[in-house]
Amino acid sequence: MQFTVAIDGPAAAGKGTISKAVAQHYGFAHLDTGLLYRAVGMKGGDPAAAARALTQADLARPDLRSLQAGEAASRVATNPDVRAALVAFQRDFAAREGGAVLDGRDIGTVICPAAQVKLFVTASAVTRARRRWLEADDGTSYDAVLEQVRARDARDMGRSDAPLRPADDAVMLDTTDLSIPEAIRAACAAIDAKLPEKG
Ligand code: C5P
């Protein structure tokens, strides 16, 4: 069975947590596509060349979750050649047998426009900054994190190639006032509604 769940949304809205939980619940493979852009950003040199030559070792770097890697990712992600170099890998992943969950910014709009389920996960900028700040715990002030979240939103939504926006047929999921289990339940309900009947 091929079944693709596309989960998009801004930084720290809860995409990663929801994607992992959903993948585990249904036994689907999961790809955090942000890691691809983070790895390109941290590799240095010409970003398009880095995207074309990405290796498993690049994706296993321990510093990919840092705020610095997130910043670097959102800069290289505005480059159309970088985006083009990463399309085939993501589409192959989505087409694998047994189901796949991909989370990112353009999965429902560009990478997998025919995905069976599209979720757009959001939360207020203040809530997301607070989550990022608690998670990072690296001495960066809350105000600086909020500033970064806002700048990243503006860059991700304002770029001309594959800007962050919900697909027309996406289910909107605002996690501002939801607990993690509530958000996961809402995502599963959207998926259950689209899963082929068993048996
Ligand atoms: O999701 P994450 O915070 O890891 O993404 C880092 C950056 O990578 C995002 O801010 C965005 O600019 C870029 N990205 C993207 N398209 C994706 C995934 C991430 O442009 N599918």
XYZ file of C-alpha atoms and ligand atoms in Angstrom:
220
model
C 0.000 0.000 0.000
C 1.221 3.494 -0.839
C -0.180 6.110 1.501
C 1.378 9.518 2.042
C 0.764 11.847 4.955
C 2.098 15.377 4.317
C 2.578 17.496 7.439
C 3.558 21.132 6.913
C 3.740 24.198 9.090
C 6.072 26.771 10.653
C 8.954 26.044 13.038
C 8.043 24.567 16.440
C 4.317 24.208 15.719
C 4.510 20.539 16.717
C 5.030 18.930 13.291
C 7.945 16.776 14.416
C 6.218 15.394 17.514
C 2.986 14.725 15.631
C 4.803 13.155 12.661
C 6.803 10.757 14.823
C 3.748 9.703 16.805
C 1.628 9.209 13.679
C 4.364 7.202 11.936
C 4.675 4.968 14.952
C 0.909 4.558 15.345
C 0.341 3.442 11.745
C 3.724 1.757 11.160
C 4.630 4.300 8.455
C 8.169 5.452 7.622
C 8.948 9.051 8.641
C 11.130 11.671 6.936
C 11.851 14.984 8.663
C 12.612 16.983 5.512
C 13.925 19.934 7.546
C 16.972 17.801 8.293
C 17.877 17.793 4.599
C 17.953 21.611 4.526
C 19.748 21.763 7.870
C 22.433 19.382 6.569
C 22.882 21.468 3.413
C 23.139 24.668 5.467
C 25.750 23.208 7.810
C 27.832 21.639 5.035
C 29.037 25.045 3.859
C 30.409 25.916 0.419
C 28.093 26.225 -2.545
C 24.644 25.191 -1.245
C 23.360 23.735 -4.537
C 26.474 21.564 -4.844
C 26.089 20.561 -1.197
C 22.454 19.548 -1.815
C 23.405 17.430 -4.821
C 26.175 15.676 -2.861
C 24.328 15.095 0.418
C 25.393 11.885 2.200
C 24.050 9.808 5.083
C 26.957 11.128 7.180
C 25.797 14.717 6.553
C 22.338 13.734 7.809
C 23.785 12.154 10.953
C 25.642 15.274 12.168
C 24.947 15.827 15.862
C 24.495 19.607 15.487
C 21.587 19.544 13.015
C 18.978 20.364 15.672
C 20.751 23.542 16.825
C 19.279 27.017 16.362
C 22.274 27.819 14.157
C 21.453 24.894 11.838
C 17.813 26.047 11.651
C 18.936 29.514 10.609
C 21.370 28.135 8.031
C 18.634 25.827 6.684
C 16.125 28.597 6.179
C 18.718 30.616 4.241
C 19.732 27.835 1.819
C 16.051 26.830 1.485
C 15.360 30.034 -0.504
C 17.700 28.754 -3.258
C 15.652 27.068 -6.057
C 18.629 24.884 -7.096
C 18.896 23.532 -3.547
C 15.172 22.739 -3.489
C 15.277 21.090 -6.917
C 18.196 18.867 -5.864
C 16.181 17.503 -2.913
C 12.887 16.773 -4.706
C 13.598 13.264 -6.054
C 14.815 11.921 -2.715
C 11.678 13.150 -0.943
C 9.286 11.842 -3.637
C 10.972 8.421 -3.642
C 10.598 8.301 0.120
C 6.907 9.212 -0.111
C 6.237 6.493 -2.687
C 7.610 3.627 -0.609
C 5.400 0.645 0.137
C 3.783 0.581 3.548
C 3.037 4.279 3.990
C 5.119 7.373 4.659
C 4.880 10.549 6.723
C 6.888 13.547 5.522
C 7.027 16.762 7.485
C 8.296 20.096 6.190
C 7.074 23.298 4.562
C 6.116 22.345 1.007
C 5.185 18.676 1.219
C 1.462 19.104 0.531
C 1.940 21.888 -2.011
C 5.030 20.900 -4.041
C 6.612 17.571 -3.074
C 3.477 15.419 -2.707
C 0.500 17.357 -4.066
C -1.399 14.033 -4.356
C -0.803 12.995 -0.728
C -3.810 11.179 0.729
C -3.688 13.311 3.889
C -2.379 16.865 4.264
C -2.123 18.511 7.635
C -1.072 22.110 8.241
C 0.088 22.412 11.833
C 0.295 25.924 13.312
C 0.546 27.690 16.676
C 0.976 31.330 17.653
C 4.516 32.719 17.235
C 4.728 33.376 20.993
C 3.814 29.765 21.810
C 6.274 28.393 19.280
C 9.088 30.638 20.492
C 8.452 29.524 24.067
C 8.646 25.850 23.044
C 11.849 26.413 21.040
C 13.412 28.371 23.896
C 12.650 25.662 26.487
C 13.903 22.981 24.100
C 17.158 24.731 23.122
C 18.280 25.526 26.671
C 21.569 26.945 25.322
C 21.583 30.377 26.928
C 19.795 32.163 24.083
C 17.263 34.643 25.529
C 13.537 34.142 24.945
C 13.343 37.473 23.102
C 16.120 36.407 20.732
C 14.336 33.106 20.021
C 11.045 34.941 19.354
C 12.887 37.255 17.000
C 14.367 34.237 15.161
C 10.979 32.505 14.921
C 9.432 35.643 13.393
C 12.335 36.143 10.977
C 12.182 32.481 9.928
C 8.408 32.650 9.392
C 8.836 35.739 7.223
C 11.605 34.094 5.168
C 9.741 30.773 4.783
C 6.446 32.425 3.833
C 7.954 35.179 1.718
C 10.273 33.212 -0.567
C 9.200 32.948 -4.185
C 10.021 29.253 -4.612
C 7.773 26.869 -2.610
C 6.732 29.372 0.103
C 5.237 28.013 3.302
C 1.462 27.959 2.891
C -1.312 25.420 3.464
C -2.428 23.341 0.480
C -6.018 24.112 -0.536
C -7.113 20.682 0.707
C -5.055 20.686 3.931
C -6.665 20.031 7.316
C -5.675 22.908 9.637
C -4.449 21.936 13.097
C -3.724 24.806 15.532
C -1.786 23.410 18.501
C -1.599 26.667 20.537
C -4.049 25.409 23.158
C -3.703 21.669 22.635
C -1.731 19.189 24.726
C 0.546 16.837 22.799
C -1.884 13.870 23.132
C -4.774 16.077 21.950
C -2.791 17.211 18.905
C -1.835 13.611 18.057
C -5.459 12.481 18.417
C -6.612 15.227 16.040
C -3.975 14.205 13.472
C -4.960 10.524 13.741
C -8.629 11.409 13.268
C -7.777 13.184 9.993
C -5.754 10.156 8.832
C -8.374 7.587 9.899
C -10.906 9.424 7.755
C -8.752 8.805 4.662
C -7.295 5.353 5.302
C -8.535 2.639 2.983
C -10.890 0.234 4.730
C -9.021 -2.763 6.103
C -9.857 -6.303 4.952
O 11.555 22.063 10.107
P 12.913 22.670 10.401
O 12.888 23.722 11.451
O 13.942 21.623 10.652
O 13.327 23.367 9.023
C 14.438 24.220 8.936
C 14.268 25.131 7.726
O 14.365 24.359 6.531
C 12.909 25.821 7.628
O 12.878 27.053 8.316
C 12.729 26.013 6.132
O 13.331 27.207 5.701
C 13.497 24.867 5.527
N 12.622 23.808 5.051
C 12.020 23.978 3.827
N 11.260 22.983 3.279
C 11.049 21.852 3.958
C 11.625 21.661 5.244
C 12.396 22.687 5.762
O 12.183 25.006 3.184
N 10.310 20.881 3.383
